[in-house]
Short mmCIF file of N, CA and C in Angstrom, two decimals:
data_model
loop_
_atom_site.label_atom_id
_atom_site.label_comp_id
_atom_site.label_asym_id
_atom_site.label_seq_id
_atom_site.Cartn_x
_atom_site.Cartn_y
_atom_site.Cartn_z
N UNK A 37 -72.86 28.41 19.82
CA UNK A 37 -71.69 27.55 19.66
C UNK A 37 -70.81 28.09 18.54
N UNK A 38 -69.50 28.18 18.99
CA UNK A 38 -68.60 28.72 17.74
C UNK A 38 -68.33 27.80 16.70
N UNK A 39 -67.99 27.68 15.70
CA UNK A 39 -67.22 26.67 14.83
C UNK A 39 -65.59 26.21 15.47
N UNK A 40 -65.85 24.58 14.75
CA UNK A 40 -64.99 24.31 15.86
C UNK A 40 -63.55 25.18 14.27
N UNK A 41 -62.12 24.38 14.94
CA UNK A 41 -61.22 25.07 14.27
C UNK A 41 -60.73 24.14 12.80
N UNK A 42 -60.68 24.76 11.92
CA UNK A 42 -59.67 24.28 10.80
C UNK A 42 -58.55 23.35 10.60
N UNK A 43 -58.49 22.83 10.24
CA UNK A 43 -57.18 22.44 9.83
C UNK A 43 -55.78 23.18 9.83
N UNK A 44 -56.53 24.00 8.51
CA UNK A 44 -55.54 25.29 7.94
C UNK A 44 -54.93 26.12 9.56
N UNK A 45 -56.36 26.69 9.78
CA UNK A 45 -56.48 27.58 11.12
C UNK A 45 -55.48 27.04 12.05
N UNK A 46 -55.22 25.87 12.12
CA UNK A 46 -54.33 25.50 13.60
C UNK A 46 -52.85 25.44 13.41
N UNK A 47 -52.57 25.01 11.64
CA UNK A 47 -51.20 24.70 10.94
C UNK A 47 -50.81 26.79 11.10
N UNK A 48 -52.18 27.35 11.01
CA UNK A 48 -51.18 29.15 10.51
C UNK A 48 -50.66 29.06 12.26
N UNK A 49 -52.13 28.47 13.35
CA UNK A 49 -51.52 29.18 14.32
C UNK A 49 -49.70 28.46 14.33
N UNK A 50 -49.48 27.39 14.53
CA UNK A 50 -47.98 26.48 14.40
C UNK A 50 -47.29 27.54 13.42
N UNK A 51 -47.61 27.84 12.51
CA UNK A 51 -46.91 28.63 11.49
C UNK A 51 -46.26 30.33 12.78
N UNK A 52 -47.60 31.05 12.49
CA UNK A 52 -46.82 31.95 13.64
C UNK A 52 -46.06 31.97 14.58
N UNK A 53 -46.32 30.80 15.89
CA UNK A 53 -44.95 30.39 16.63
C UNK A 53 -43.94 30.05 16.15
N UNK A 54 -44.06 29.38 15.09
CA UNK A 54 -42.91 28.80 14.57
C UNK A 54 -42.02 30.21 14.15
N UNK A 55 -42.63 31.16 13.73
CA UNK A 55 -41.48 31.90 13.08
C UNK A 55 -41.12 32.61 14.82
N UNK A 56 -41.88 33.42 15.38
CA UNK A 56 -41.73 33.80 16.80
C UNK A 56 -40.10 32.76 17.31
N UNK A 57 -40.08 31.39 17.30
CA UNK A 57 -39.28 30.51 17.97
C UNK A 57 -37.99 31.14 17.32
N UNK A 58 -37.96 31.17 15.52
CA UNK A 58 -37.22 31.14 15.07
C UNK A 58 -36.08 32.47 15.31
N UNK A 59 -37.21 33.53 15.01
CA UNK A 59 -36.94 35.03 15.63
C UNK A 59 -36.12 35.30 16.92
N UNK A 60 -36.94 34.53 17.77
CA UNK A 60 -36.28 34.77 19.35
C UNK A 60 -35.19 34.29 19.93
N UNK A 61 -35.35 32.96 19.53
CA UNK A 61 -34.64 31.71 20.15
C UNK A 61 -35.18 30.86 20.79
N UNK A 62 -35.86 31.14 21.48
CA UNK A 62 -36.75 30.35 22.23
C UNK A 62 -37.17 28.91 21.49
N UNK A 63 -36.99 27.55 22.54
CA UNK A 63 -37.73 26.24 21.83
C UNK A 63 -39.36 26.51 21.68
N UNK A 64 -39.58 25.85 21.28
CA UNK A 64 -41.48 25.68 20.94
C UNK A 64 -41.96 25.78 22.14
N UNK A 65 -41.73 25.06 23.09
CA UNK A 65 -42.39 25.16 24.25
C UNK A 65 -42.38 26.59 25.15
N UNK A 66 -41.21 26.90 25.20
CA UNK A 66 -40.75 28.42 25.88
C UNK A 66 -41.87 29.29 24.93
N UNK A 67 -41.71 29.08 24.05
CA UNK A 67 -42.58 30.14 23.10
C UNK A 67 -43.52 29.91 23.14
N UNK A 68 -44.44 28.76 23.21
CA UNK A 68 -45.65 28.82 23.62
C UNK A 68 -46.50 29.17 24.64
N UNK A 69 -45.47 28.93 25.79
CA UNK A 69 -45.47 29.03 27.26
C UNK A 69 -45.77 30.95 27.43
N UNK A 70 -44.26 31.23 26.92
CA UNK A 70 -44.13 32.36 26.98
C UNK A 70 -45.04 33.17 26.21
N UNK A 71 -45.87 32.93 25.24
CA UNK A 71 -47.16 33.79 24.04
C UNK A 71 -48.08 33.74 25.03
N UNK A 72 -48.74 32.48 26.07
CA UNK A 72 -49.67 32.31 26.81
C UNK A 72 -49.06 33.50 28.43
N UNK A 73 -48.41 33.59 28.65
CA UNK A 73 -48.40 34.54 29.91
C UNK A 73 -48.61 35.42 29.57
N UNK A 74 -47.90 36.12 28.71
CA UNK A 74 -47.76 37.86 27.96
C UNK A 74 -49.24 37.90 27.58
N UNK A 75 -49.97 37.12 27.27
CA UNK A 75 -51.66 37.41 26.99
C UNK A 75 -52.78 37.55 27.82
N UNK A 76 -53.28 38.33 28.36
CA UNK A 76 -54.20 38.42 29.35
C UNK A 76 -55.33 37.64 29.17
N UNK A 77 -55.21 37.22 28.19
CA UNK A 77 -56.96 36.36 27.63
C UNK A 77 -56.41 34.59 27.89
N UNK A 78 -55.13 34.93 28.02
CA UNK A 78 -54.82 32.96 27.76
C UNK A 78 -54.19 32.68 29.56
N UNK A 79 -54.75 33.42 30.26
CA UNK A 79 -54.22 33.27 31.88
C UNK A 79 -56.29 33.09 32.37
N UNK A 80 -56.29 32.21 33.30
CA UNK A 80 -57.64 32.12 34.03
C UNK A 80 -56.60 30.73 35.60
N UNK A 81 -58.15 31.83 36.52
CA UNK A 81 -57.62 31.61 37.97
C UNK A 81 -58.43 30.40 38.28
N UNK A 82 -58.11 29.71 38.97
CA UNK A 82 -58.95 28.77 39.43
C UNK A 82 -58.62 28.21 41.66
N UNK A 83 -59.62 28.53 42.22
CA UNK A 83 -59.11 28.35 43.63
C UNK A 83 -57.38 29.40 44.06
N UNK A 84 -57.81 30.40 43.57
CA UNK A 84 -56.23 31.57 43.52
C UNK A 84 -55.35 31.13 42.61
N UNK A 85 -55.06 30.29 41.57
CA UNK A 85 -54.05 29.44 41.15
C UNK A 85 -54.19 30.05 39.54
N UNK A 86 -53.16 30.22 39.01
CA UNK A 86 -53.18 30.76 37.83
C UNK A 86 -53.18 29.73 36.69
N UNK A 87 -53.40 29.68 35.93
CA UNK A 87 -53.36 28.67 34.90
C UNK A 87 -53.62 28.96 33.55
N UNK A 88 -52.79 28.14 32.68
CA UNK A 88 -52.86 28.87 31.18
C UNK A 88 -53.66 27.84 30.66
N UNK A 89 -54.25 28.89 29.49
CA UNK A 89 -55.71 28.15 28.45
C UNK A 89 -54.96 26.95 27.53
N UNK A 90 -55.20 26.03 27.04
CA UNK A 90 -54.85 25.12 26.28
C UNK A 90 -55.52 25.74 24.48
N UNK A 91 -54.42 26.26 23.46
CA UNK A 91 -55.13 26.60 22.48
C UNK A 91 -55.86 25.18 21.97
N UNK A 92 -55.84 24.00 22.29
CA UNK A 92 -56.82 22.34 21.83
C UNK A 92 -58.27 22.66 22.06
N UNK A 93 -58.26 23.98 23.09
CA UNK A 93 -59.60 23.84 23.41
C UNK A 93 -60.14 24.99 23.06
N UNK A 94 -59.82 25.84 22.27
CA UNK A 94 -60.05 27.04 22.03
C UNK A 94 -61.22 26.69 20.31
N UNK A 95 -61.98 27.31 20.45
CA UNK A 95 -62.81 27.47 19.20
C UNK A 95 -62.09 28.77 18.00
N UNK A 96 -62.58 28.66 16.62
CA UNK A 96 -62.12 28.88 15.72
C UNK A 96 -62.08 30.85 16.13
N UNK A 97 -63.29 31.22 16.97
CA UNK A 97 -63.09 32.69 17.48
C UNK A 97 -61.97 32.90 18.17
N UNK A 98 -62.33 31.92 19.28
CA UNK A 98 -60.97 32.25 20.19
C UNK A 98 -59.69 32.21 19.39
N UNK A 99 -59.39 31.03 18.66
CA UNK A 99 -58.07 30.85 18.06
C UNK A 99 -57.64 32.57 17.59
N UNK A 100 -58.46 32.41 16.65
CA UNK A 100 -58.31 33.94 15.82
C UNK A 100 -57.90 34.87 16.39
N UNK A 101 -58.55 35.30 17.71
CA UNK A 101 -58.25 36.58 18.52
C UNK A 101 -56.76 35.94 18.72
N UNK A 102 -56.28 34.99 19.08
CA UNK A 102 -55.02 34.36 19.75
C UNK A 102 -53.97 35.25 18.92
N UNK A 103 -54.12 34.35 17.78
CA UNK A 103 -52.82 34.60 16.65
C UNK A 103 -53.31 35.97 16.31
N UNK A 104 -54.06 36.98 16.33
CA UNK A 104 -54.21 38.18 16.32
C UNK A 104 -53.07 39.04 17.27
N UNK A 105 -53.12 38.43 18.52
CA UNK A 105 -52.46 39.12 19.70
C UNK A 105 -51.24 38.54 19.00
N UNK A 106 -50.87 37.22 19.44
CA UNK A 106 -49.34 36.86 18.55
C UNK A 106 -48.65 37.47 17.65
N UNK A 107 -49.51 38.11 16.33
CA UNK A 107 -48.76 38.74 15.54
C UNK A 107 -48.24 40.25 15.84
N UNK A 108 -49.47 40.48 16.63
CA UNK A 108 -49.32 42.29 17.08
C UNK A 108 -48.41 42.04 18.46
N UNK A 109 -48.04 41.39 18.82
CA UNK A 109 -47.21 41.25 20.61
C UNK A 109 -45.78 41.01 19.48
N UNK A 110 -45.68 39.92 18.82
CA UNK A 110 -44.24 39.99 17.84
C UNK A 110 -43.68 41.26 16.96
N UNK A 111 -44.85 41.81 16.16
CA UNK A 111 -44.74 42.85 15.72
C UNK A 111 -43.92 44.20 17.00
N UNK A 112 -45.07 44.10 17.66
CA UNK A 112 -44.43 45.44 19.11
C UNK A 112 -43.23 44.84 19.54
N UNK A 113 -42.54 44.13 18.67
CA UNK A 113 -41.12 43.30 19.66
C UNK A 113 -40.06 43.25 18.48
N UNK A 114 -40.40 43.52 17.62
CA UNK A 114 -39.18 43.52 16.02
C UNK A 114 -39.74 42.75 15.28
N UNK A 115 -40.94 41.31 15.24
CA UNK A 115 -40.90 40.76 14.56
C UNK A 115 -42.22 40.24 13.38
N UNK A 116 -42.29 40.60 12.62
CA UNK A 116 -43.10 40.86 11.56
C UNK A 116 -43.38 39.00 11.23
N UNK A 117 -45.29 38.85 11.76
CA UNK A 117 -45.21 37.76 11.23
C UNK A 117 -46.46 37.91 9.90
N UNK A 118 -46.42 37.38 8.81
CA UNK A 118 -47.29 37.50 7.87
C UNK A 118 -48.64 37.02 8.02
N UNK A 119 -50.02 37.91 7.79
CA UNK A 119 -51.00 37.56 7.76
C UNK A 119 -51.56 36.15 7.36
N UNK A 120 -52.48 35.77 7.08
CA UNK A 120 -52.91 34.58 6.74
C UNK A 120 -52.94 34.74 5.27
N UNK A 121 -53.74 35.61 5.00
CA UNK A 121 -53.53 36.11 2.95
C UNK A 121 -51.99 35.49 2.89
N UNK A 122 -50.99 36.64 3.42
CA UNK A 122 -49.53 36.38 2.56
C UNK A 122 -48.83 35.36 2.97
N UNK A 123 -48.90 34.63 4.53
CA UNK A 123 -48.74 33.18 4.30
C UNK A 123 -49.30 32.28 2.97
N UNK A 124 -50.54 32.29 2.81
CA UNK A 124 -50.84 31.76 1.74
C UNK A 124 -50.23 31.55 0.37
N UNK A 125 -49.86 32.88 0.21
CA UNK A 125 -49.43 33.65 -0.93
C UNK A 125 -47.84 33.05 -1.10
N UNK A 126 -47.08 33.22 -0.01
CA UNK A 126 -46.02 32.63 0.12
C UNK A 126 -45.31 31.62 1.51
N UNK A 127 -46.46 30.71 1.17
CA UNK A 127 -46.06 29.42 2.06
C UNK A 127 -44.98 28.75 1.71
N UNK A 128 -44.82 28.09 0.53
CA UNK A 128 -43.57 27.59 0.16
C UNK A 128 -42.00 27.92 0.70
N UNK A 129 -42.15 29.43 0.57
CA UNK A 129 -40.67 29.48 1.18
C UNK A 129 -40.97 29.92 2.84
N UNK A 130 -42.31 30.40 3.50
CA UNK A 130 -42.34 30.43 4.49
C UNK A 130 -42.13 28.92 5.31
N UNK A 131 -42.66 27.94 5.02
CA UNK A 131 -42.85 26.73 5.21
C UNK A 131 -40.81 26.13 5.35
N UNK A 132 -40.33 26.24 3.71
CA UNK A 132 -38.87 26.35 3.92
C UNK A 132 -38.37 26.89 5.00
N UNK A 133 -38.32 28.17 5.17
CA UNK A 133 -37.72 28.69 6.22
C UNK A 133 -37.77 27.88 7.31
N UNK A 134 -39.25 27.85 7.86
CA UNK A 134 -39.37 27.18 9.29
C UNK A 134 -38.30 25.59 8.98
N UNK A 135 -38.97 24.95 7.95
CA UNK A 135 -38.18 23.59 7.90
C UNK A 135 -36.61 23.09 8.14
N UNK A 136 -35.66 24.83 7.89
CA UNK A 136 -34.46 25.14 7.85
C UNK A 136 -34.14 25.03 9.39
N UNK A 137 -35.08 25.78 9.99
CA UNK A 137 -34.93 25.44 11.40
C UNK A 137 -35.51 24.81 12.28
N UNK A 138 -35.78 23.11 11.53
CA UNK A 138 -36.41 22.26 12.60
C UNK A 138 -36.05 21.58 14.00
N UNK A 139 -34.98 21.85 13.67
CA UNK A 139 -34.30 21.16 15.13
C UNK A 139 -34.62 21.95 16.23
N UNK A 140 -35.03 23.30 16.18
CA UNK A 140 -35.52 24.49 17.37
C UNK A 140 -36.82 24.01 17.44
N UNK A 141 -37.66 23.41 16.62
CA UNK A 141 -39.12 23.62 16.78
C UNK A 141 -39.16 22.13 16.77
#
């Protein structure tokens, strides 16, 4: 059994989309939508039918690999999102930023 997920762990994953939304344009949902297709690990078939993983149900491994791909799929696209260390390090104005653009998210 994995550990289930964090607190912290689920606010960085929100943190990474959030900047992704901000970056792109895309609302929260498009961007979430859209992080889950582009990922081969967050698509499973059921009776031929495609269907995307719910990160609610994902354990603290899975999460991890997630926002792993997220940062490296944004990165391969222009957009640099900060590790978990330098979030940490500088949440305050990362946190600002996103807050600047709440009406997208």
């Amino acid at each position: 059994l994995h550990p289930a997920r964090s607190l912290q762990h689920n606010k960085y994953l929100h943190v990474c989309i959030s900047i992704f939304v901000i970056v792109f344009g895309y609302t929260l949902d498009e961007s979430k939508t859209l992080l889950k297709r582009e990922c081969d690990f967050m698509i499973y078939d059921k009776n031929g039918k495609k269907f995307l993983r719910h990160t609610s149900k994902m354990d603290s491994s899975e999460l991890s690999k997630f926002i792993e791909w997220i940062r490296n799929y944004s990165a391969q696209n222009g957009c640099y999102i900060p590790d978990a260390d330098e979030y940490r390090n500088q949440s305050v104005h990362i946190d600002n930023l996103i807050e600047s653009h709440r009406e997208h998210l």
